[in-house]
PDB file of C-alpha atoms in Angstrom:
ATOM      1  CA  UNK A   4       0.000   0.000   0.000  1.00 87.00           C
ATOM      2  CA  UNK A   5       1.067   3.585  -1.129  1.00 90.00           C
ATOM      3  CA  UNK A   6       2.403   5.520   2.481  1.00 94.00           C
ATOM      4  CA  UNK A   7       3.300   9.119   2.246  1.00 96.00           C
ATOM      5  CA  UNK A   8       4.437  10.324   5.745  1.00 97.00           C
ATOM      6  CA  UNK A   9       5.478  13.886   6.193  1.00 98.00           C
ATOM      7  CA  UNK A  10       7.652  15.811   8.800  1.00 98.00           C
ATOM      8  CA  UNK A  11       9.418  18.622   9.848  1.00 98.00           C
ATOM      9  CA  UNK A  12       6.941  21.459   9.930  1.00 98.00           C
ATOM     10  CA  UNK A  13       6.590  23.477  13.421  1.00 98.00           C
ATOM     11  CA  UNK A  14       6.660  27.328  13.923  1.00 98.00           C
ATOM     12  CA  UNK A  15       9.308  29.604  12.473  1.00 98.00           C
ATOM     13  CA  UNK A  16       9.532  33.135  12.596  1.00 98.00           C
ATOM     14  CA  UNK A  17       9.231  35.499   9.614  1.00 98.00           C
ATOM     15  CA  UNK A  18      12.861  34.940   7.352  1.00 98.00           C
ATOM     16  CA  UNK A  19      13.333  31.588   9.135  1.00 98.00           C
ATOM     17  CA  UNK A  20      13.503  28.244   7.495  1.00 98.00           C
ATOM     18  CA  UNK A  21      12.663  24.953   7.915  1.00 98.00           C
ATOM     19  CA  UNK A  22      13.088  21.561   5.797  1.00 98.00           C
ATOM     20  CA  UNK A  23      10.231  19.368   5.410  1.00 98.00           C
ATOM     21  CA  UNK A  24      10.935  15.453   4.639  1.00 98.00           C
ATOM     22  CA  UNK A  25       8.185  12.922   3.116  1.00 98.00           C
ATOM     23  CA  UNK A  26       9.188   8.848   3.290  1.00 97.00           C
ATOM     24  CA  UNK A  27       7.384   6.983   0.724  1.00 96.00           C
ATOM     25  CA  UNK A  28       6.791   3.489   0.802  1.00 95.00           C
ATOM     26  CA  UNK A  29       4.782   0.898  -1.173  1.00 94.00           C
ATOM     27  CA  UNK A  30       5.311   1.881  -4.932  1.00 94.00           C
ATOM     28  CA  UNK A  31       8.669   2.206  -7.056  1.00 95.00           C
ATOM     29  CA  UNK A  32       9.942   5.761  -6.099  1.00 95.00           C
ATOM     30  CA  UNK A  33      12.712   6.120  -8.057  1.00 96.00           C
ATOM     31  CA  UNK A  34      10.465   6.482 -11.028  1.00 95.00           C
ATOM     32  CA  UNK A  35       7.863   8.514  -9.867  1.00 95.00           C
ATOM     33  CA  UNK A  36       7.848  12.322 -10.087  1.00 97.00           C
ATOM     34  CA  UNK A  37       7.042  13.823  -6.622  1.00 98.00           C
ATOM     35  CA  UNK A  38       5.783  16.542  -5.641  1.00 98.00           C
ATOM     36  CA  UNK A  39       4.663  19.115  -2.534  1.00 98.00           C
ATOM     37  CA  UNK A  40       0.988  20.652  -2.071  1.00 98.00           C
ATOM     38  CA  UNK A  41       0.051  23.102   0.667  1.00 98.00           C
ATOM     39  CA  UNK A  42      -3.387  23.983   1.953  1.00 98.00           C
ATOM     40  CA  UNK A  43      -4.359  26.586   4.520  1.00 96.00           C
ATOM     41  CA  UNK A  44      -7.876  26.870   6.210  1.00 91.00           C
ATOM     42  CA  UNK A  45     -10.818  27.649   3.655  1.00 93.00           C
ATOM     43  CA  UNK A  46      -8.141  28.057   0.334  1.00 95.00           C
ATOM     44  CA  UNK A  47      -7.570  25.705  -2.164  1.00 96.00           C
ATOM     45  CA  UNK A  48      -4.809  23.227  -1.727  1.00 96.00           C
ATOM     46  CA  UNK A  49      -2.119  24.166  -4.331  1.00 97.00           C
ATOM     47  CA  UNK A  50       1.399  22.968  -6.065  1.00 97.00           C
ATOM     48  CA  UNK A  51       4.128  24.333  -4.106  1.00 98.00           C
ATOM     49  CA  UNK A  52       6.704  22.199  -6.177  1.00 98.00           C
ATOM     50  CA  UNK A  53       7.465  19.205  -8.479  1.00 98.00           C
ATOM     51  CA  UNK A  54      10.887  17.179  -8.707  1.00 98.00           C
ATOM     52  CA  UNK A  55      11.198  14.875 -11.783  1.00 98.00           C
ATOM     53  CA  UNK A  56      12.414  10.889 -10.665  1.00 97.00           C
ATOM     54  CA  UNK A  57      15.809  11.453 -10.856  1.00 96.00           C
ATOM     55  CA  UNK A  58      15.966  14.523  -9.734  1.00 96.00           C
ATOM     56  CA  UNK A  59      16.681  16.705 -12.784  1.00 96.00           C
ATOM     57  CA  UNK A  60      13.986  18.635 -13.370  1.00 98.00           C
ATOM     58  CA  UNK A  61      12.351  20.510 -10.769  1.00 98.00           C
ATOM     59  CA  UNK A  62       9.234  22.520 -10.824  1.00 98.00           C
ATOM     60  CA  UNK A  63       7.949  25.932  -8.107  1.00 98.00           C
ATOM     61  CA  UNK A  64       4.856  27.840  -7.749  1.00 98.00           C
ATOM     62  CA  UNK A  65       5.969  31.748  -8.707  1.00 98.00           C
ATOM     63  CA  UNK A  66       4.952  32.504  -5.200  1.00 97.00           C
ATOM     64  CA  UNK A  67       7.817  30.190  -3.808  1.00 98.00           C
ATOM     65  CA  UNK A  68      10.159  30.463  -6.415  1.00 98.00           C
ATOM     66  CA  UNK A  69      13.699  31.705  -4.990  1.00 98.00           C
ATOM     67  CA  UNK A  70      12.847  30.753  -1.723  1.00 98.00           C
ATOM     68  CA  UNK A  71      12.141  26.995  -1.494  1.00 98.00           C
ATOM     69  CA  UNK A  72      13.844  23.784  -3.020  1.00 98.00           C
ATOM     70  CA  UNK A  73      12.452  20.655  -3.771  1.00 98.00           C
ATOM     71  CA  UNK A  74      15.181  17.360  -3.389  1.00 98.00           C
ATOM     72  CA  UNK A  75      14.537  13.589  -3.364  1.00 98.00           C
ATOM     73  CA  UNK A  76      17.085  10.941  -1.922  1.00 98.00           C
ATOM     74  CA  UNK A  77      15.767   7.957  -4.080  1.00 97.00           C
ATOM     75  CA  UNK A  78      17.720   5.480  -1.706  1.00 97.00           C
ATOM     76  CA  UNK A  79      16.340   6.606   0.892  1.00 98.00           C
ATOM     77  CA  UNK A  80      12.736   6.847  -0.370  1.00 98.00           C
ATOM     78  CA  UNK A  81      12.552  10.669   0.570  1.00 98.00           C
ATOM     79  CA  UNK A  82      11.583  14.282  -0.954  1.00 98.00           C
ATOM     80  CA  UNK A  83      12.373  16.720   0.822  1.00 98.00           C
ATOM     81  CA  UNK A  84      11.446  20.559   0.735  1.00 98.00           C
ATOM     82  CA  UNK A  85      13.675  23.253   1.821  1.00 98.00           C
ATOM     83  CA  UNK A  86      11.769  26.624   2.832  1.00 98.00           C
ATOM     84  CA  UNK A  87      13.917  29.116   3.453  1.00 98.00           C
ATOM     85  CA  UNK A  88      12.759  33.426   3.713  1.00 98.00           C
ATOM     86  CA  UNK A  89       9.765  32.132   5.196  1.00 98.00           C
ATOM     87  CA  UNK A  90       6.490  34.642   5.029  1.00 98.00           C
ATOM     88  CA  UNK A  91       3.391  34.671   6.678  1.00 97.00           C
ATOM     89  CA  UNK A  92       1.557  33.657   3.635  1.00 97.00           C
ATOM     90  CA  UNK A  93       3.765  30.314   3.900  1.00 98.00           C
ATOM     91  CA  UNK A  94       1.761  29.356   6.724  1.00 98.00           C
ATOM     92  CA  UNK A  95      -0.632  26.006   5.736  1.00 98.00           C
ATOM     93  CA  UNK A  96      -0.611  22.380   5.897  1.00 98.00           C
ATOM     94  CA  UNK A  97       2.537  20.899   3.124  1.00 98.00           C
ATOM     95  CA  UNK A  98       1.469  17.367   1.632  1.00 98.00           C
ATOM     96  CA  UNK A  99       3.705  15.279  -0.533  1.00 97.00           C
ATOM     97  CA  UNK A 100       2.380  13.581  -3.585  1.00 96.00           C
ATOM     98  CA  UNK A 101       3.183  11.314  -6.284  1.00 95.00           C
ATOM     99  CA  UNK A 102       0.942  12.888  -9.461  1.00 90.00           C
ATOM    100  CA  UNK A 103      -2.360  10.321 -10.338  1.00 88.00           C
ATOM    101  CA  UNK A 104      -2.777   9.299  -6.724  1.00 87.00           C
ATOM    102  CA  UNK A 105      -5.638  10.027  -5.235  1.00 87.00           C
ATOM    103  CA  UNK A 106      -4.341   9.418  -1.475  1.00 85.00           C
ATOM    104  CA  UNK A 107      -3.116  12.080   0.742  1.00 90.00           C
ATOM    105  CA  UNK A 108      -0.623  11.710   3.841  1.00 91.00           C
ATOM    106  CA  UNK A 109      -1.152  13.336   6.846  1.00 95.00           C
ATOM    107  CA  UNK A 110       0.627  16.376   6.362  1.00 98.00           C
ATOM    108  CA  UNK A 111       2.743  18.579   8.538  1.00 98.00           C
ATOM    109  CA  UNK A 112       1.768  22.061   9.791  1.00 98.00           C
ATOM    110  CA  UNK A 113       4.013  25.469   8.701  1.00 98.00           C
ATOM    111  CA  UNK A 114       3.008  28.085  10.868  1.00 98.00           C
ATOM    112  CA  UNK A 115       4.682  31.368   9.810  1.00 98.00           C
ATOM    113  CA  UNK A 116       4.323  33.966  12.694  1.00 97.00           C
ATOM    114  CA  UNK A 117       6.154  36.508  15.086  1.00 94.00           C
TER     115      UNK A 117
END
C-alpha cells in the first residue's frame, strides 16, 4: 500500500527556514515524479513544487520560487522541501504527492508567525 508520511513542519519566525521530509513506501519511487501541495484553512490546496524521478527537473509555484527547493534521496525513499525566507503567507498544511494518486498523507503544519 502507497504511504506518504510527512515531517518537519513546526513554527518559524518570519525569514526563518525549515526543511520538510516525506518517506514513501509501497510503490517504485525512483520512477515517480514527486511533488509538494500546501493547503491553509478555507483556500484551495495548491502545487508548491514538483521534482522529476531522478531529480533533474524541478518545478515551483511563482509565489515560492527563490525561496524553497524541492530534493529527493531515491535510496532513501525521501523528498524533501527546503523553505527558506519564510512569510506569513507560507503558513498552511505541506502534503507530498506522487501525481495520479488520489491518497493524501497526513501532512505537517508550517506556521509562519512573530
Amino acid at each position: 500500500q502507497v504511504q506518504l508520511v510527512e515531517s518537519g513542519g513546526g513554527l518559524v519566525l518570519p525569514g526563518g527556514s525549515l526543511r520538510l521530509s516525506c518517506a514513501a513506501s509501497g510503490f517504485t519511487f525512483s520512477s515517480a515524479v514527486m511533488s509538494w501541495y500546501r493547503q491553509a484553512p478555507g483556500k484551495e490546496r495548491e502545487l508548491v513544487a514538483a521534482i522529476s524521478a531522478a531529480g533533474g527537473t524541478t518545478n515551483y509555484a511563482d509565489s515560492v520560487k527563490g525561496r524553497f527547493t524541492i530534493s529527493r534521496d531515491n535510496r532513501k525513499n525521501t523528498v524533501y522541501l527546503q523553505m527558506n525566507s519564510l512569510k506569513p503567507e507560507d503558513t498552511a498544511v505541506y502534503y507530498c504527492k506522487r501525481p495520479g494518486f488520489t491518497s493524501w498523507g497526513q501532512g505537517t503544519q508550517v506556521t509562519v508567525s512573530s
